Short mmCIF file of N, CA and C in Angstrom, two decimals:
data_model
loop_
_atom_site.label_atom_id
_atom_site.label_comp_id
_atom_site.label_asym_id
_atom_site.label_seq_id
_atom_site.Cartn_x
_atom_site.Cartn_y
_atom_site.Cartn_z
N UNK A 1 -53.85 54.51 -4.50
CA UNK A 1 -53.74 53.27 -3.76
C UNK A 1 -54.44 53.38 -2.43
N UNK A 2 -54.28 54.50 -1.75
CA UNK A 2 -54.92 54.71 -0.46
C UNK A 2 -56.42 54.83 -0.59
N UNK A 3 -56.87 55.47 -1.64
CA UNK A 3 -58.30 55.66 -1.82
C UNK A 3 -59.00 54.32 -2.05
N UNK A 4 -58.37 53.38 -2.73
CA UNK A 4 -58.96 52.07 -2.95
C UNK A 4 -59.12 51.35 -1.63
N UNK A 5 -58.10 51.45 -0.79
CA UNK A 5 -58.15 50.79 0.51
C UNK A 5 -59.23 51.41 1.38
N UNK A 6 -59.36 52.69 1.34
CA UNK A 6 -60.37 53.38 2.14
C UNK A 6 -61.76 52.98 1.67
N UNK A 7 -61.96 52.92 0.36
CA UNK A 7 -63.27 52.54 -0.16
C UNK A 7 -63.63 51.11 0.24
N UNK A 8 -62.67 50.19 0.20
CA UNK A 8 -62.98 48.81 0.57
C UNK A 8 -63.29 48.71 2.05
N UNK A 9 -62.65 49.53 2.87
CA UNK A 9 -62.94 49.53 4.30
C UNK A 9 -64.33 50.07 4.56
N UNK A 10 -64.70 51.11 3.84
CA UNK A 10 -66.04 51.69 4.01
C UNK A 10 -67.09 50.66 3.57
N UNK A 11 -66.83 49.96 2.45
CA UNK A 11 -67.78 48.96 1.95
C UNK A 11 -67.96 47.82 2.96
N UNK A 12 -66.88 47.39 3.60
CA UNK A 12 -66.93 46.31 4.59
C UNK A 12 -67.73 46.73 5.80
N UNK A 13 -67.53 48.00 6.23
CA UNK A 13 -68.26 48.45 7.41
C UNK A 13 -69.75 48.57 7.13
N UNK A 14 -70.12 48.92 5.89
CA UNK A 14 -71.54 49.01 5.54
C UNK A 14 -72.18 47.62 5.56
N UNK A 15 -71.47 46.62 5.03
CA UNK A 15 -72.00 45.25 5.02
C UNK A 15 -72.16 44.76 6.45
N UNK A 16 -71.15 45.03 7.28
CA UNK A 16 -71.20 44.60 8.67
C UNK A 16 -72.35 45.27 9.40
N UNK A 17 -72.54 46.55 9.12
CA UNK A 17 -73.63 47.30 9.76
C UNK A 17 -74.99 46.77 9.33
N UNK A 18 -75.12 46.44 8.04
CA UNK A 18 -76.40 45.93 7.57
C UNK A 18 -76.70 44.55 8.17
N UNK A 19 -75.65 43.76 8.47
CA UNK A 19 -75.86 42.44 9.07
C UNK A 19 -76.26 42.56 10.53
N UNK A 20 -75.67 43.49 11.23
CA UNK A 20 -75.98 43.61 12.65
C UNK A 20 -77.30 44.32 12.89
N UNK A 21 -77.75 45.11 11.95
CA UNK A 21 -79.02 45.82 12.11
C UNK A 21 -80.22 45.00 11.64
N UNK A 22 -79.97 43.78 11.21
CA UNK A 22 -81.06 42.94 10.71
C UNK A 22 -81.91 42.46 11.90
N UNK A 23 -83.17 42.71 11.83
CA UNK A 23 -84.08 42.27 12.90
C UNK A 23 -84.89 41.09 12.37
N UNK A 24 -84.99 39.98 13.18
CA UNK A 24 -85.74 38.82 12.71
C UNK A 24 -87.22 39.13 12.59
N UNK A 25 -87.84 38.41 11.68
CA UNK A 25 -89.28 38.55 11.48
C UNK A 25 -89.97 38.00 12.72
N UNK A 26 -90.85 38.77 13.34
CA UNK A 26 -91.51 38.28 14.56
C UNK A 26 -92.44 37.11 14.27
N UNK A 27 -92.48 36.13 15.21
CA UNK A 27 -93.40 35.00 15.08
C UNK A 27 -94.82 35.48 15.29
N UNK A 28 -95.70 34.87 14.57
CA UNK A 28 -97.09 35.24 14.71
C UNK A 28 -97.60 34.78 16.07
N UNK A 29 -98.29 35.63 16.74
CA UNK A 29 -98.88 35.29 18.03
C UNK A 29 -100.37 34.98 17.90
N UNK A 30 -100.79 34.82 16.65
CA UNK A 30 -102.18 34.47 16.39
C UNK A 30 -102.47 33.11 17.04
N UNK A 31 -103.56 32.97 17.82
CA UNK A 31 -103.84 31.71 18.51
C UNK A 31 -103.91 30.50 17.59
N UNK A 32 -104.39 30.69 16.38
CA UNK A 32 -104.46 29.57 15.43
C UNK A 32 -103.05 29.10 15.04
N UNK A 33 -102.15 30.05 14.82
CA UNK A 33 -100.77 29.69 14.47
C UNK A 33 -100.07 29.01 15.64
N UNK A 34 -100.31 29.48 16.85
CA UNK A 34 -99.71 28.85 18.04
C UNK A 34 -100.23 27.42 18.19
N UNK A 35 -101.54 27.21 17.99
CA UNK A 35 -102.11 25.86 18.07
C UNK A 35 -101.51 24.94 17.01
N UNK A 36 -101.31 25.45 15.80
CA UNK A 36 -100.72 24.64 14.73
C UNK A 36 -99.30 24.23 15.10
N UNK A 37 -98.51 25.20 15.61
CA UNK A 37 -97.13 24.88 16.00
C UNK A 37 -97.10 23.84 17.11
N UNK A 38 -97.95 23.98 18.10
CA UNK A 38 -97.99 23.01 19.20
C UNK A 38 -98.42 21.63 18.72
N UNK A 39 -99.37 21.58 17.79
CA UNK A 39 -99.81 20.31 17.24
C UNK A 39 -98.67 19.62 16.49
N UNK A 40 -97.97 20.40 15.65
CA UNK A 40 -96.86 19.83 14.87
C UNK A 40 -95.74 19.35 15.81
N UNK A 41 -95.45 20.13 16.85
CA UNK A 41 -94.44 19.70 17.83
C UNK A 41 -94.84 18.39 18.50
N UNK A 42 -96.10 18.30 18.92
CA UNK A 42 -96.58 17.08 19.58
C UNK A 42 -96.56 15.88 18.65
N UNK A 43 -96.99 16.09 17.41
CA UNK A 43 -97.00 15.01 16.42
C UNK A 43 -95.58 14.53 16.12
N UNK A 44 -94.66 15.46 15.97
CA UNK A 44 -93.26 15.10 15.71
C UNK A 44 -92.68 14.30 16.88
N UNK A 45 -92.96 14.74 18.10
CA UNK A 45 -92.46 14.03 19.29
C UNK A 45 -93.05 12.62 19.35
N UNK A 46 -94.33 12.47 19.04
CA UNK A 46 -94.96 11.14 19.09
C UNK A 46 -94.37 10.21 18.03
N UNK A 47 -94.17 10.71 16.81
CA UNK A 47 -93.60 9.89 15.73
C UNK A 47 -92.17 9.48 16.08
N UNK A 48 -91.36 10.43 16.57
CA UNK A 48 -89.98 10.11 16.94
C UNK A 48 -89.92 9.12 18.11
N UNK A 49 -90.83 9.27 19.07
CA UNK A 49 -90.87 8.33 20.18
C UNK A 49 -91.23 6.92 19.72
N UNK A 50 -92.22 6.83 18.84
CA UNK A 50 -92.61 5.52 18.32
C UNK A 50 -91.48 4.88 17.54
N UNK A 51 -90.81 5.66 16.67
CA UNK A 51 -89.69 5.12 15.88
C UNK A 51 -88.55 4.68 16.79
N UNK A 52 -88.26 5.46 17.82
CA UNK A 52 -87.19 5.09 18.76
C UNK A 52 -87.52 3.77 19.45
N UNK A 53 -88.76 3.62 19.89
CA UNK A 53 -89.16 2.38 20.56
C UNK A 53 -89.09 1.20 19.60
N UNK A 54 -89.57 1.39 18.37
CA UNK A 54 -89.58 0.29 17.39
C UNK A 54 -88.15 -0.13 17.03
N UNK A 55 -87.23 0.82 16.98
CA UNK A 55 -85.86 0.48 16.59
C UNK A 55 -85.03 -0.08 17.74
N UNK A 56 -85.37 0.28 18.98
CA UNK A 56 -84.57 -0.20 20.11
C UNK A 56 -85.15 -1.45 20.77
N UNK A 57 -86.42 -1.78 20.51
CA UNK A 57 -87.03 -2.94 21.17
C UNK A 57 -86.31 -4.25 20.88
N UNK A 58 -85.93 -4.54 19.62
CA UNK A 58 -85.20 -5.79 19.39
C UNK A 58 -83.93 -5.91 20.23
N UNK A 59 -83.20 -4.81 20.37
CA UNK A 59 -81.98 -4.83 21.18
C UNK A 59 -82.31 -5.07 22.64
N UNK A 60 -83.32 -4.37 23.14
CA UNK A 60 -83.70 -4.52 24.56
C UNK A 60 -84.18 -5.94 24.83
N UNK A 61 -85.02 -6.50 23.96
CA UNK A 61 -85.53 -7.85 24.19
C UNK A 61 -84.42 -8.89 24.09
N UNK A 62 -83.39 -8.61 23.28
CA UNK A 62 -82.26 -9.53 23.18
C UNK A 62 -81.44 -9.52 24.47
N UNK A 63 -81.31 -8.34 25.08
CA UNK A 63 -80.49 -8.22 26.29
C UNK A 63 -81.19 -8.73 27.54
N UNK A 64 -82.52 -8.73 27.53
CA UNK A 64 -83.25 -9.21 28.70
C UNK A 64 -83.10 -10.72 28.81
N UNK A 65 -82.95 -11.25 30.02
CA UNK A 65 -82.84 -12.70 30.17
C UNK A 65 -84.16 -13.37 29.80
N UNK A 66 -84.07 -14.52 29.16
CA UNK A 66 -85.28 -15.23 28.77
C UNK A 66 -85.83 -16.00 29.95
N UNK A 67 -87.11 -16.15 29.96
CA UNK A 67 -87.76 -16.88 31.04
C UNK A 67 -87.96 -18.33 30.63
N UNK A 68 -87.47 -19.23 31.45
CA UNK A 68 -87.67 -20.66 31.19
C UNK A 68 -88.77 -21.22 32.07
N UNK A 69 -89.58 -20.32 32.61
CA UNK A 69 -90.65 -20.75 33.50
C UNK A 69 -91.61 -21.66 32.75
N UNK A 70 -91.84 -22.83 33.28
CA UNK A 70 -92.76 -23.78 32.67
C UNK A 70 -92.11 -24.65 31.62
N UNK A 71 -90.82 -24.37 31.26
CA UNK A 71 -90.16 -25.20 30.25
C UNK A 71 -89.90 -26.60 30.80
N UNK A 72 -89.55 -26.68 32.08
CA UNK A 72 -89.30 -27.99 32.70
C UNK A 72 -90.62 -28.73 32.81
N UNK A 73 -90.65 -29.93 32.32
CA UNK A 73 -91.87 -30.73 32.42
C UNK A 73 -92.86 -30.45 31.31
N UNK A 74 -92.43 -29.74 30.25
CA UNK A 74 -93.34 -29.41 29.16
C UNK A 74 -93.49 -30.61 28.22
N UNK A 75 -94.72 -30.94 27.92
CA UNK A 75 -95.02 -32.03 27.00
C UNK A 75 -95.43 -31.45 25.66
N UNK A 76 -94.86 -31.99 24.59
CA UNK A 76 -95.12 -31.50 23.24
C UNK A 76 -95.89 -32.57 22.46
N UNK A 77 -96.88 -32.12 21.72
CA UNK A 77 -97.73 -33.06 20.97
C UNK A 77 -96.95 -33.71 19.82
N UNK A 78 -97.12 -35.01 19.70
CA UNK A 78 -96.55 -35.77 18.58
C UNK A 78 -97.70 -36.02 17.59
N UNK A 79 -97.62 -35.47 16.39
CA UNK A 79 -98.76 -35.59 15.47
C UNK A 79 -98.97 -37.01 14.95
N UNK A 80 -100.21 -37.29 14.59
CA UNK A 80 -100.61 -38.54 13.91
C UNK A 80 -100.49 -39.81 14.76
N UNK A 81 -100.46 -39.69 16.08
CA UNK A 81 -100.39 -40.89 16.91
C UNK A 81 -101.58 -41.82 16.70
N UNK A 82 -102.82 -41.31 16.59
CA UNK A 82 -103.96 -42.23 16.40
C UNK A 82 -103.84 -43.09 15.13
N UNK A 83 -103.11 -42.64 14.10
CA UNK A 83 -103.02 -43.37 12.84
C UNK A 83 -101.90 -44.41 12.82
N UNK A 84 -101.09 -44.47 13.89
CA UNK A 84 -99.97 -45.42 13.90
C UNK A 84 -100.44 -46.86 13.96
N UNK A 85 -99.68 -47.72 13.30
CA UNK A 85 -99.92 -49.17 13.39
C UNK A 85 -99.46 -49.66 14.75
N UNK A 86 -100.12 -50.66 15.28
CA UNK A 86 -99.75 -51.22 16.58
C UNK A 86 -98.43 -51.99 16.49
N UNK A 87 -97.63 -51.85 17.53
CA UNK A 87 -96.38 -52.60 17.72
C UNK A 87 -95.38 -52.46 16.57
N UNK A 88 -95.42 -51.32 15.89
CA UNK A 88 -94.47 -51.07 14.81
C UNK A 88 -93.68 -49.80 15.15
N UNK A 89 -92.35 -49.89 15.35
CA UNK A 89 -91.55 -48.69 15.65
C UNK A 89 -91.64 -47.67 14.52
N UNK A 90 -91.99 -46.45 14.89
CA UNK A 90 -92.15 -45.38 13.91
C UNK A 90 -91.40 -44.14 14.39
N UNK A 91 -90.59 -43.60 13.52
CA UNK A 91 -89.87 -42.36 13.85
C UNK A 91 -90.79 -41.19 13.60
N UNK A 92 -90.96 -40.34 14.63
CA UNK A 92 -91.89 -39.21 14.53
C UNK A 92 -91.18 -37.93 14.93
N UNK A 93 -91.73 -36.80 14.51
CA UNK A 93 -91.11 -35.50 14.73
C UNK A 93 -92.05 -34.58 15.49
N UNK A 94 -91.49 -33.88 16.47
CA UNK A 94 -92.24 -32.85 17.20
C UNK A 94 -91.56 -31.52 16.96
N UNK A 95 -92.34 -30.44 17.03
CA UNK A 95 -91.80 -29.09 16.88
C UNK A 95 -92.24 -28.29 18.09
N UNK A 96 -91.29 -27.61 18.71
CA UNK A 96 -91.59 -26.84 19.92
C UNK A 96 -91.07 -25.42 19.77
N UNK A 97 -91.92 -24.42 20.11
CA UNK A 97 -91.47 -23.03 20.19
C UNK A 97 -90.80 -22.86 21.54
N UNK A 98 -89.51 -22.53 21.53
CA UNK A 98 -88.81 -22.47 22.80
C UNK A 98 -88.43 -21.07 23.24
N UNK A 99 -88.35 -20.13 22.31
CA UNK A 99 -87.86 -18.81 22.71
C UNK A 99 -88.29 -17.78 21.68
N UNK A 100 -88.64 -16.59 22.16
CA UNK A 100 -88.95 -15.48 21.28
C UNK A 100 -88.12 -14.29 21.70
N UNK A 101 -87.25 -13.82 20.81
CA UNK A 101 -86.43 -12.64 21.07
C UNK A 101 -86.39 -11.81 19.80
N UNK A 102 -86.53 -10.50 19.99
CA UNK A 102 -86.43 -9.57 18.86
C UNK A 102 -87.35 -9.97 17.71
N UNK A 103 -88.58 -10.33 18.05
CA UNK A 103 -89.61 -10.69 17.09
C UNK A 103 -89.31 -11.99 16.34
N UNK A 104 -88.34 -12.78 16.80
CA UNK A 104 -87.99 -14.03 16.14
C UNK A 104 -88.25 -15.17 17.11
N UNK A 105 -89.05 -16.14 16.68
CA UNK A 105 -89.34 -17.31 17.50
C UNK A 105 -88.44 -18.46 17.08
N UNK A 106 -87.75 -19.01 18.06
CA UNK A 106 -86.88 -20.15 17.79
C UNK A 106 -87.68 -21.43 17.96
N UNK A 107 -87.62 -22.30 16.95
CA UNK A 107 -88.32 -23.57 17.00
C UNK A 107 -87.29 -24.69 17.11
N UNK A 108 -87.58 -25.66 17.94
CA UNK A 108 -86.70 -26.80 18.08
C UNK A 108 -87.45 -28.04 17.61
N UNK A 109 -86.80 -28.82 16.77
CA UNK A 109 -87.39 -30.04 16.22
C UNK A 109 -86.76 -31.24 16.91
N UNK A 110 -87.61 -32.12 17.44
CA UNK A 110 -87.14 -33.34 18.09
C UNK A 110 -87.69 -34.55 17.34
N UNK A 111 -86.84 -35.54 17.17
CA UNK A 111 -87.28 -36.83 16.64
C UNK A 111 -87.42 -37.81 17.80
N UNK A 112 -88.41 -38.66 17.74
CA UNK A 112 -88.60 -39.71 18.76
C UNK A 112 -89.02 -40.99 18.04
N UNK A 113 -88.68 -42.12 18.64
CA UNK A 113 -89.17 -43.40 18.16
C UNK A 113 -90.36 -43.79 19.01
N UNK A 114 -91.48 -44.09 18.37
CA UNK A 114 -92.72 -44.42 19.08
C UNK A 114 -93.16 -45.83 18.68
N UNK A 115 -93.47 -46.63 19.69
CA UNK A 115 -94.11 -47.93 19.45
C UNK A 115 -95.46 -47.88 20.15
N UNK A 116 -96.51 -47.88 19.35
CA UNK A 116 -97.88 -47.82 19.89
C UNK A 116 -98.34 -49.24 20.23
N UNK A 117 -98.68 -49.46 21.50
CA UNK A 117 -99.14 -50.78 21.94
C UNK A 117 -100.67 -50.86 22.00
N UNK A 118 -101.29 -49.72 22.29
CA UNK A 118 -102.75 -49.62 22.35
C UNK A 118 -103.10 -48.14 22.22
N UNK A 119 -104.39 -47.83 22.19
CA UNK A 119 -104.80 -46.43 22.04
C UNK A 119 -104.32 -45.57 23.20
N UNK A 120 -104.08 -46.21 24.36
CA UNK A 120 -103.66 -45.45 25.54
C UNK A 120 -102.31 -45.91 26.10
N UNK A 121 -101.53 -46.64 25.29
CA UNK A 121 -100.26 -47.15 25.78
C UNK A 121 -99.22 -47.14 24.66
N UNK A 122 -97.99 -46.68 25.01
CA UNK A 122 -96.93 -46.62 24.01
C UNK A 122 -95.57 -46.70 24.71
N UNK A 123 -94.55 -46.92 23.91
CA UNK A 123 -93.17 -46.79 24.36
C UNK A 123 -92.54 -45.71 23.50
N UNK A 124 -91.86 -44.76 24.15
CA UNK A 124 -91.23 -43.66 23.41
C UNK A 124 -89.75 -43.65 23.74
N UNK A 125 -88.92 -43.76 22.70
CA UNK A 125 -87.47 -43.76 22.85
C UNK A 125 -86.88 -42.46 22.31
N UNK A 126 -85.81 -42.00 22.96
CA UNK A 126 -84.98 -40.94 22.39
C UNK A 126 -84.31 -41.51 21.15
N UNK A 127 -84.06 -40.67 20.15
CA UNK A 127 -83.41 -41.14 18.92
C UNK A 127 -81.89 -41.16 19.05
N UNK A 128 -81.37 -40.83 20.23
CA UNK A 128 -79.93 -40.78 20.42
C UNK A 128 -79.43 -42.06 21.09
N UNK A 129 -78.41 -42.66 20.51
CA UNK A 129 -77.83 -43.88 21.07
C UNK A 129 -77.16 -43.57 22.41
N UNK A 130 -77.38 -44.37 23.44
CA UNK A 130 -76.79 -44.11 24.75
C UNK A 130 -75.26 -44.20 24.77
N UNK A 131 -74.68 -44.76 23.72
CA UNK A 131 -73.22 -44.89 23.70
C UNK A 131 -72.55 -43.53 23.55
N UNK A 132 -72.78 -42.85 22.40
CA UNK A 132 -72.17 -41.53 22.17
C UNK A 132 -73.13 -40.56 21.50
N UNK A 133 -74.43 -40.77 21.69
CA UNK A 133 -75.48 -39.87 21.17
C UNK A 133 -75.55 -39.80 19.64
N UNK A 134 -75.13 -40.85 18.95
CA UNK A 134 -75.37 -40.92 17.51
C UNK A 134 -76.85 -41.24 17.28
N UNK A 135 -77.34 -40.93 16.10
CA UNK A 135 -78.74 -41.25 15.77
C UNK A 135 -78.82 -42.64 15.16
N UNK A 136 -79.64 -43.47 15.74
CA UNK A 136 -79.76 -44.84 15.26
C UNK A 136 -81.02 -44.99 14.41
N UNK A 137 -81.13 -46.13 13.71
CA UNK A 137 -82.27 -46.40 12.84
C UNK A 137 -82.87 -47.76 13.20
N UNK A 138 -84.04 -48.01 12.64
CA UNK A 138 -84.70 -49.30 12.85
C UNK A 138 -84.59 -50.13 11.58
N UNK A 139 -84.05 -51.33 11.71
CA UNK A 139 -83.93 -52.26 10.58
C UNK A 139 -85.16 -53.18 10.60
N UNK A 140 -86.07 -52.97 9.64
CA UNK A 140 -87.32 -53.74 9.63
C UNK A 140 -87.09 -55.21 9.30
N UNK A 141 -86.02 -55.52 8.57
CA UNK A 141 -85.76 -56.92 8.22
C UNK A 141 -85.29 -57.73 9.43
N UNK A 142 -84.59 -57.06 10.35
CA UNK A 142 -84.09 -57.74 11.56
C UNK A 142 -84.90 -57.41 12.80
N UNK A 143 -85.82 -56.44 12.67
CA UNK A 143 -86.61 -55.95 13.81
C UNK A 143 -85.69 -55.51 14.96
N UNK A 144 -84.67 -54.73 14.58
CA UNK A 144 -83.71 -54.23 15.58
C UNK A 144 -83.38 -52.77 15.30
N UNK A 145 -83.06 -52.06 16.39
CA UNK A 145 -82.53 -50.71 16.27
C UNK A 145 -81.01 -50.84 16.13
N UNK A 146 -80.44 -50.22 15.11
CA UNK A 146 -78.99 -50.35 14.86
C UNK A 146 -78.37 -48.96 14.75
N UNK A 147 -77.30 -48.75 15.53
CA UNK A 147 -76.57 -47.49 15.49
C UNK A 147 -75.45 -47.60 14.45
N UNK A 148 -75.41 -46.71 13.46
CA UNK A 148 -74.40 -46.82 12.40
C UNK A 148 -73.00 -46.38 12.83
N UNK A 149 -72.89 -45.65 13.95
CA UNK A 149 -71.58 -45.10 14.35
C UNK A 149 -70.64 -46.18 14.88
N UNK A 150 -71.10 -46.94 15.88
CA UNK A 150 -70.21 -47.90 16.53
C UNK A 150 -70.81 -49.30 16.65
N UNK A 151 -71.92 -49.52 15.98
CA UNK A 151 -72.47 -50.87 15.89
C UNK A 151 -73.30 -51.36 17.05
N UNK A 152 -73.80 -50.46 17.89
CA UNK A 152 -74.69 -50.91 18.96
C UNK A 152 -76.01 -51.39 18.37
N UNK A 153 -76.54 -52.49 18.92
CA UNK A 153 -77.78 -53.08 18.42
C UNK A 153 -78.73 -53.25 19.60
N UNK A 154 -80.02 -52.88 19.38
CA UNK A 154 -81.04 -52.95 20.43
C UNK A 154 -82.26 -53.67 19.88
N UNK A 155 -82.91 -54.48 20.73
CA UNK A 155 -84.15 -55.11 20.28
C UNK A 155 -85.32 -54.13 20.47
N UNK A 156 -86.53 -54.55 20.15
CA UNK A 156 -87.69 -53.64 20.19
C UNK A 156 -88.05 -53.18 21.59
N UNK A 157 -87.63 -53.92 22.61
CA UNK A 157 -87.91 -53.47 23.98
C UNK A 157 -86.77 -52.59 24.51
N UNK A 158 -85.80 -52.25 23.63
CA UNK A 158 -84.75 -51.31 23.98
C UNK A 158 -83.50 -51.92 24.58
N UNK A 159 -83.48 -53.22 24.79
CA UNK A 159 -82.33 -53.88 25.41
C UNK A 159 -81.17 -53.94 24.42
N UNK A 160 -79.96 -53.65 24.90
CA UNK A 160 -78.76 -53.72 24.07
C UNK A 160 -78.38 -55.19 23.87
N UNK A 161 -78.38 -55.64 22.62
CA UNK A 161 -78.05 -57.04 22.32
C UNK A 161 -76.73 -57.17 21.57
N UNK A 162 -76.05 -56.04 21.37
CA UNK A 162 -74.75 -56.07 20.70
C UNK A 162 -74.13 -54.69 20.64
N UNK A 163 -72.80 -54.66 20.62
CA UNK A 163 -72.11 -53.38 20.50
C UNK A 163 -71.73 -52.76 21.84
N UNK A 164 -71.15 -51.56 21.80
CA UNK A 164 -70.56 -50.97 23.01
C UNK A 164 -71.51 -50.16 23.90
N UNK A 165 -72.80 -50.07 23.58
CA UNK A 165 -73.69 -49.23 24.39
C UNK A 165 -73.71 -49.71 25.84
N UNK A 166 -73.51 -48.82 26.82
CA UNK A 166 -73.46 -49.23 28.22
C UNK A 166 -74.83 -49.44 28.86
N UNK A 167 -75.92 -49.09 28.16
CA UNK A 167 -77.25 -49.23 28.74
C UNK A 167 -78.29 -49.40 27.64
N UNK A 168 -79.52 -49.73 28.00
CA UNK A 168 -80.59 -49.84 26.99
C UNK A 168 -80.93 -48.48 26.39
N UNK A 169 -81.81 -48.49 25.41
CA UNK A 169 -82.29 -47.23 24.82
C UNK A 169 -82.97 -46.39 25.90
N UNK A 170 -82.82 -45.08 25.77
CA UNK A 170 -83.42 -44.16 26.75
C UNK A 170 -84.88 -43.91 26.41
N UNK A 171 -85.76 -44.23 27.35
CA UNK A 171 -87.18 -43.94 27.15
C UNK A 171 -87.46 -42.52 27.60
N UNK A 172 -88.50 -41.94 27.03
CA UNK A 172 -88.90 -40.57 27.35
C UNK A 172 -90.26 -40.56 28.03
N UNK A 173 -90.48 -39.61 28.95
CA UNK A 173 -91.80 -39.50 29.58
C UNK A 173 -92.85 -39.11 28.53
N UNK A 174 -94.03 -39.68 28.67
CA UNK A 174 -95.11 -39.35 27.74
C UNK A 174 -96.44 -39.41 28.47
N UNK A 175 -97.45 -38.84 27.82
CA UNK A 175 -98.82 -39.00 28.29
C UNK A 175 -99.73 -39.01 27.07
N UNK A 176 -100.88 -39.66 27.22
CA UNK A 176 -101.86 -39.72 26.13
C UNK A 176 -103.14 -39.08 26.64
N UNK A 177 -103.55 -38.03 25.96
CA UNK A 177 -104.77 -37.31 26.33
C UNK A 177 -105.64 -37.14 25.10
N UNK A 178 -106.90 -37.58 25.21
CA UNK A 178 -107.82 -37.47 24.08
C UNK A 178 -107.34 -38.25 22.87
N UNK A 179 -106.62 -39.33 23.09
CA UNK A 179 -106.11 -40.13 21.99
C UNK A 179 -104.83 -39.60 21.36
N UNK A 180 -104.35 -38.44 21.83
CA UNK A 180 -103.14 -37.83 21.27
C UNK A 180 -101.95 -38.06 22.19
N UNK A 181 -100.78 -38.23 21.60
CA UNK A 181 -99.55 -38.49 22.34
C UNK A 181 -98.79 -37.18 22.58
N UNK A 182 -98.36 -36.99 23.82
CA UNK A 182 -97.55 -35.84 24.20
C UNK A 182 -96.27 -36.36 24.85
N UNK A 183 -95.12 -35.84 24.39
CA UNK A 183 -93.83 -36.34 24.85
C UNK A 183 -93.02 -35.21 25.48
N UNK A 184 -92.31 -35.59 26.54
CA UNK A 184 -91.37 -34.65 27.16
C UNK A 184 -89.96 -35.06 26.71
N UNK A 185 -89.34 -34.22 25.88
CA UNK A 185 -88.03 -34.57 25.34
C UNK A 185 -86.95 -34.26 26.36
N UNK A 186 -86.03 -35.22 26.56
CA UNK A 186 -84.92 -35.04 27.49
C UNK A 186 -83.63 -35.54 26.85
N UNK A 187 -82.53 -34.95 27.29
CA UNK A 187 -81.22 -35.38 26.84
C UNK A 187 -80.53 -36.06 28.02
N UNK A 188 -79.96 -37.23 27.77
CA UNK A 188 -79.29 -37.99 28.82
C UNK A 188 -77.79 -38.09 28.53
N UNK A 189 -77.01 -38.21 29.59
CA UNK A 189 -75.55 -38.32 29.45
C UNK A 189 -75.22 -39.61 28.71
N UNK A 190 -74.28 -39.48 27.79
CA UNK A 190 -73.87 -40.63 26.97
C UNK A 190 -72.66 -41.34 27.59
N UNK A 191 -72.55 -42.63 27.25
CA UNK A 191 -71.37 -43.38 27.60
C UNK A 191 -71.27 -43.87 29.03
N UNK A 192 -72.35 -43.78 29.80
CA UNK A 192 -72.34 -44.26 31.18
C UNK A 192 -73.48 -45.24 31.38
N UNK A 193 -73.35 -46.18 32.34
CA UNK A 193 -74.40 -47.20 32.52
C UNK A 193 -75.71 -46.64 33.09
N UNK A 194 -75.63 -45.51 33.81
CA UNK A 194 -76.84 -44.95 34.44
C UNK A 194 -77.53 -43.98 33.49
N UNK A 195 -78.84 -43.95 33.58
CA UNK A 195 -79.63 -43.00 32.78
C UNK A 195 -79.76 -41.71 33.59
N UNK A 196 -78.91 -40.72 33.28
CA UNK A 196 -78.87 -39.45 34.03
C UNK A 196 -79.06 -38.31 33.04
N UNK A 197 -79.94 -37.37 33.38
CA UNK A 197 -80.17 -36.22 32.51
C UNK A 197 -78.92 -35.38 32.37
N UNK A 198 -78.67 -34.92 31.17
CA UNK A 198 -77.50 -34.08 30.89
C UNK A 198 -77.81 -32.64 31.28
#
C-alpha cells in the first residue's frame, strides 16, 4: 500500500518537473518575420477600427442634435404646376427631406390646394380646416371646399360660408420661379379666429 502511494507521488513530481522545465519556443528575430508580424498587427488594428466606427456611427449620429438651420423659410417644389388648368382647385403633393440620422432620411409629405390664376400667380391653401385641422375636400358640383368632420364650407376664395370654422382657409406662402411653384408649408393653430403659426 505504501509503495503504491510513493510511486504515485514520484510520478506526480516528474510531471510537475517536466511542466516547469518547459522553455517556450523563441520568436524568430528574422527581419522579414518581424515585418510580417508588424504588418498583420497594423492591418488588424485598421480593420477593427473601421468596424468599430461603422457599428457605432448610427448610434452617435442618433444622439447628436439635428440641425434645423435653413429649415425656417424653406420652399419646396410642387410638381406639375405648369400643367394645371387655370382657376381650378387642384390638390397637390410635395415631398421634403427633413432629417437624416443613422443613414436614414426622413421624408415628409405635404398636401396643398392650388388654384392657378396665371403662369406667375396662384392661391395656395393648407389642406387643414381652420376649425380643428381636419382635411377638407373640394366639391366640384358646388364649387366649394367642404370639411367632412364638422360641416365647415368655404368658397373658392377661402371665405367660410357655413359651419363652425372661426376663420377663412389658411393660405400658404409661395413663389414661382422659372414657371415652377414652390410652397412653404406651415401649420396654424386651429379653432381660433386669428391665423397664428402653431
